[in-house]
Amino acid sequence: MADHSGTTSSSPPTTSPTRYDVDVVVVGAGFAGMYMLQRLRSLGYSARAFEAGTGVGGTWYWNRYPGARCDVESLEYSYSFDEELQQEWEWTERYSSQPEILAYANHVADRFSLRESIQFETRVEAAKFDEDDNVWSVRTSDGQTTVCRFFVMATGCLSSTSLPTFDGIEEFGGTTVHTGQWPKEGVVLKGKRVGVVGTGSSAVQAIPVIAEECDELIVFQRTAQYTIPARNAPLDPSTQADIKSRYSDFRDANFAMPQALGAEIPKFNDSIHDVSDAERERRFENAWERGGTLFMTSFNDVLVDESANVYAQDFVRQKISETVNDPAIAAKLTPHHIIGCKRLVIDTDYFETFNRSNVSLVDVSDDPIEKITTNGLLTQTAEFELDVLIFATGFDAMTGSILRVEITGREGLTIQEKWSAGPRTYLGLTVPGFPNMFTISGPGSPSVLTNMIISIEQHVEWISDCIEWLDSRDASTIEAEINSEEEWVKHVNAKADRTLFPSCNSWYLGANVPGKTRVFMPLLGFPGYARRCEEVASNNYEGFVIQ
Ligand code: NA7
């Protein structure tokens, strides 16, 4: 790698081709940023990460709401890059809770001394590519500018919260909080009248826990939710020991799965139309009892054929009617859209919670929210008095945290201009016009449709290999060609269009954020993607201009 000189300064330094502060600036210290730092440093590169929070963990640092938990199993949702790390860490539950994942993130930061390369409580505000010297100048919220050769956005897919504009919100006399920015000190719920707006994954996890604690809970639902039992439980030590005894094979098997997880779950490659009614019920029932998001893989066509999908919808609808005592409430909780086109949610006692006497449900698709008042929330027909109002209204997913930074590439083009009609990338990793900039789990990569940690590792390793390759050739820039971007966008859309994914208003499409351009952002199919990335690299980074 190249030598470097210069120090961080409060004004943009005059750069010469060899003057920069660090080889790489990494934005964010979640799981992507942490591994990027670790990998670069182990290869001898200098790197600095900027992180807005006071600690590591990214999404697991911010999402501290009651009940927050991963929907990927613990032994899969963990780093695989270091054998000692994966052997020494003991998970306690099938699905880890937010505090346990955050403790794991802190353990990783300590184990690899990552904190010395992270500047906390510092937001990256802008980054500008200098075409004369092929460096990026990165401006941070402390007024400093750091010059680097490579700029990596490790900002996460679900880190920019989305709060709809409700009239009167600032007049509310109680406490308002977003699940994605839950305060470290917690929120007092005991003895309170609590309202939750939203019934996505965050709300589905939080509602049963909040209901236990508060006096009265009112759930404001716009779209009823399909959710499958998680069947979370303490992790059997013998299961953990077994997987650890063959961890590398376990990881390899998952790497070959479409979502980079679930290799040991029974797989079926037949159509729902080719089995008997009894077999169909049996498979769904087994998947329901097993718990987890792989309910949808009970047949090969549930996510591609609407008539197949209806069977899965009916099965879950039947479960709701069996679980919820009051038929009127069960009817309100019953979804009618395609199952799985919004991210399938897994839960612990979600539908059961609506049998509690302190929980009520307001269907705001029928009776829309008019405004927030001093005392609570007003719908078209009623006012609900509340002490705490929780917004579980989701995220400006995949692009929000990238577009929040003023990123300027060649010829003054900003990422905001470049993506004004929706995000466009090559491999979900790079953007034409923005040389030496990489996005980890960016739009156009499998990201949120996979086990994120495995996707992150694949990206980090590809990026660091690429930087090493460039340096081995004394090349100073890599930049995606516009044709490569064009082809890639077509490829991502074609994959999605063969499925039912684009058929409803999901955050995968950006449909949850008013005014956001609708583009299906993640790429379906992890193994094919990883192979393509390898081919690109081994063909001397085809599709890129190297200078
Ligand atoms: P989601 O899944 O985007 O859910 C947001 C929820 O908020 C959803 O039920 C929305 O209803 C609801 N919402 C959004 N805006 C409004 C307004 N204006 N009025 C009423 N209700 C509204 O976010 P989560 O945080 O739950 O989960 C995000 C991901 O994090 C999840 O998929 C996991 O991967 C982890 P809608 O469905 O749009 O009608």
PDB file of C-alpha atoms and ligand atoms in Angstrom, residues 59 63 65 69 71 158 162 164-166 178-180 197-204 220-225 342-345 364 369 392-395 448 505-508 511-512, ligand 1:
ATOM      1  CA  THR A  59     -28.522  -0.655  14.007  1.00  0.00           C
ATOM      2  CA  ASN A  63     -32.738   0.055  18.072  1.00  0.00           C
ATOM      3  CA  TYR A  65     -36.814  -0.671  21.927  1.00  0.00           C
ATOM      4  CA  ARG A  69     -34.315  -9.054  18.564  1.00  0.00           C
ATOM      5  CA  ASP A  71     -34.806 -12.472  12.974  1.00  0.00           C
ATOM      6  CA  LEU A 158     -31.984   0.418   8.159  1.00  0.00           C
ATOM      7  CA  SER A 162     -38.658   7.511   8.856  1.00  0.00           C
ATOM      8  CA  PRO A 164     -44.199  10.604   8.897  1.00  0.00           C
ATOM      9  CA  THR A 165     -45.314  14.201   9.329  1.00  0.00           C
ATOM     10  CA  PHE A 166     -48.285  14.244  11.660  1.00  0.00           C
ATOM     11  CA  HIS A 178     -39.166   6.352  17.484  1.00  0.00           C
ATOM     12  CA  THR A 179     -38.264   2.671  17.911  1.00  0.00           C
ATOM     13  CA  GLY A 180     -35.142   3.229  15.807  1.00  0.00           C
ATOM     14  CA  VAL A 197     -48.133   3.713  15.483  1.00  0.00           C
ATOM     15  CA  GLY A 198     -47.162   0.999  12.986  1.00  0.00           C
ATOM     16  CA  THR A 199     -47.273  -2.791  12.880  1.00  0.00           C
ATOM     17  CA  GLY A 200     -44.010  -3.658  11.096  1.00  0.00           C
ATOM     18  CA  SER A 201     -41.339  -5.893  12.579  1.00  0.00           C
ATOM     19  CA  SER A 202     -40.282  -3.379  15.251  1.00  0.00           C
ATOM     20  CA  ALA A 203     -43.852  -2.925  16.494  1.00  0.00           C
ATOM     21  CA  VAL A 204     -44.586  -6.657  16.357  1.00  0.00           C
ATOM     22  CA  PHE A 220     -52.661   2.151  15.524  1.00  0.00           C
ATOM     23  CA  GLN A 221     -52.483  -0.197  12.543  1.00  0.00           C
ATOM     24  CA  ARG A 222     -52.516   0.886   8.894  1.00  0.00           C
ATOM     25  CA  THR A 223     -51.756  -2.495   7.298  1.00  0.00           C
ATOM     26  CA  ALA A 224     -52.382  -5.807   9.044  1.00  0.00           C
ATOM     27  CA  GLN A 225     -49.282  -7.962   9.303  1.00  0.00           C
ATOM     28  CA  LYS A 342     -43.422  -6.972   2.611  1.00  0.00           C
ATOM     29  CA  ARG A 343     -40.645  -8.478   4.716  1.00  0.00           C
ATOM     30  CA  LEU A 344     -42.068 -11.449   6.577  1.00  0.00           C
ATOM     31  CA  VAL A 345     -42.091 -10.784  10.302  1.00  0.00           C
ATOM     32  CA  VAL A 364     -56.206   3.745  10.843  1.00  0.00           C
ATOM     33  CA  ILE A 369     -54.976   9.689  11.967  1.00  0.00           C
ATOM     34  CA  ALA A 392     -42.635   2.225  14.908  1.00  0.00           C
ATOM     35  CA  THR A 393     -42.845   3.724  11.437  1.00  0.00           C
ATOM     36  CA  GLY A 394     -39.688   2.247   9.947  1.00  0.00           C
ATOM     37  CA  PHE A 395     -36.768   3.550   7.948  1.00  0.00           C
ATOM     38  CA  VAL A 448     -31.534  -7.142   3.389  1.00  0.00           C
ATOM     39  CA  ASN A 505     -45.992  -1.153  -0.798  1.00  0.00           C
ATOM     40  CA  SER A 506     -42.834  -2.320   0.934  1.00  0.00           C
ATOM     41  CA  TRP A 507     -39.710  -0.564   2.119  1.00  0.00           C
ATOM     42  CA  TYR A 508     -37.768  -2.794  -0.324  1.00  0.00           C
ATOM     43  CA  ALA A 511     -42.862   2.803  -0.953  1.00  0.00           C
ATOM     44  CA  ASN A 512     -42.990   3.552   2.786  1.00  0.00           C
TER      45      ASN A 512
HETATM   46  P1  NA7 B   1     -41.581  -1.182   8.762  1.00  0.00           P
HETATM   47  O1  NA7 B   1     -41.538  -2.621   8.501  1.00  0.00           O
HETATM   48  O2  NA7 B   1     -41.337  -0.243   7.626  1.00  0.00           O
HETATM   49  O3  NA7 B   1     -42.980  -0.852   9.449  1.00  0.00           O
HETATM   50  C1  NA7 B   1     -43.434   0.451   9.609  1.00  0.00           C
HETATM   51  C2  NA7 B   1     -44.854   0.418  10.088  1.00  0.00           C
HETATM   52  O4  NA7 B   1     -45.299   1.751  10.281  1.00  0.00           O
HETATM   53  C3  NA7 B   1     -45.806  -0.224   9.087  1.00  0.00           C
HETATM   54  O5  NA7 B   1     -46.770  -0.954   9.770  1.00  0.00           O
HETATM   55  C4  NA7 B   1     -46.412   0.991   8.398  1.00  0.00           C
HETATM   56  O6  NA7 B   1     -47.671   0.765   7.830  1.00  0.00           O
HETATM   57  C5  NA7 B   1     -46.515   1.943   9.558  1.00  0.00           C
HETATM   58  N1  NA7 B   1     -46.614   3.333   9.136  1.00  0.00           N
HETATM   59  C6  NA7 B   1     -45.707   4.044   8.437  1.00  0.00           C
HETATM   60  N2  NA7 B   1     -46.169   5.290   8.235  1.00  0.00           N
HETATM   61  C7  NA7 B   1     -47.382   5.349   8.811  1.00  0.00           C
HETATM   62  C8  NA7 B   1     -48.366   6.367   8.917  1.00  0.00           C
HETATM   63  N3  NA7 B   1     -48.176   7.570   8.383  1.00  0.00           N
HETATM   64  N4  NA7 B   1     -49.506   6.088   9.589  1.00  0.00           N
HETATM   65  C9  NA7 B   1     -49.691   4.858  10.116  1.00  0.00           C
HETATM   66  N5  NA7 B   1     -48.808   3.866  10.048  1.00  0.00           N
HETATM   67  C10 NA7 B   1     -47.665   4.109   9.387  1.00  0.00           C
HETATM   68  O7  NA7 B   1     -40.520  -0.760   9.885  1.00  0.00           O
HETATM   69  P2  NA7 B   1     -39.998  -1.612  11.116  1.00  0.00           P
HETATM   70  O8  NA7 B   1     -39.124  -0.725  11.927  1.00  0.00           O
HETATM   71  O9  NA7 B   1     -41.098  -2.292  11.805  1.00  0.00           O
HETATM   72  O10 NA7 B   1     -39.134  -2.744  10.467  1.00  0.00           O
HETATM   73  C11 NA7 B   1     -38.111  -2.442   9.535  1.00  0.00           C
HETATM   74  C12 NA7 B   1     -37.193  -3.612   9.383  1.00  0.00           C
HETATM   75  O11 NA7 B   1     -36.316  -3.637  10.499  1.00  0.00           O
HETATM   76  C13 NA7 B   1     -37.835  -4.969   9.410  1.00  0.00           C
HETATM   77  O12 NA7 B   1     -38.324  -5.386   8.188  1.00  0.00           O
HETATM   78  C14 NA7 B   1     -36.734  -5.850   9.904  1.00  0.00           C
HETATM   79  O13 NA7 B   1     -35.886  -6.164   8.839  1.00  0.00           O
HETATM   80  C15 NA7 B   1     -35.983  -4.961  10.835  1.00  0.00           C
HETATM   81  P3  NA7 B   1     -47.812   0.327   6.266  1.00  0.00           P
HETATM   82  O14 NA7 B   1     -47.421  -1.129   6.233  1.00  0.00           O
HETATM   83  O15 NA7 B   1     -46.849   1.173   5.499  1.00  0.00           O
HETATM   84  O16 NA7 B   1     -49.205   0.579   5.934  1.00  0.00           O
END
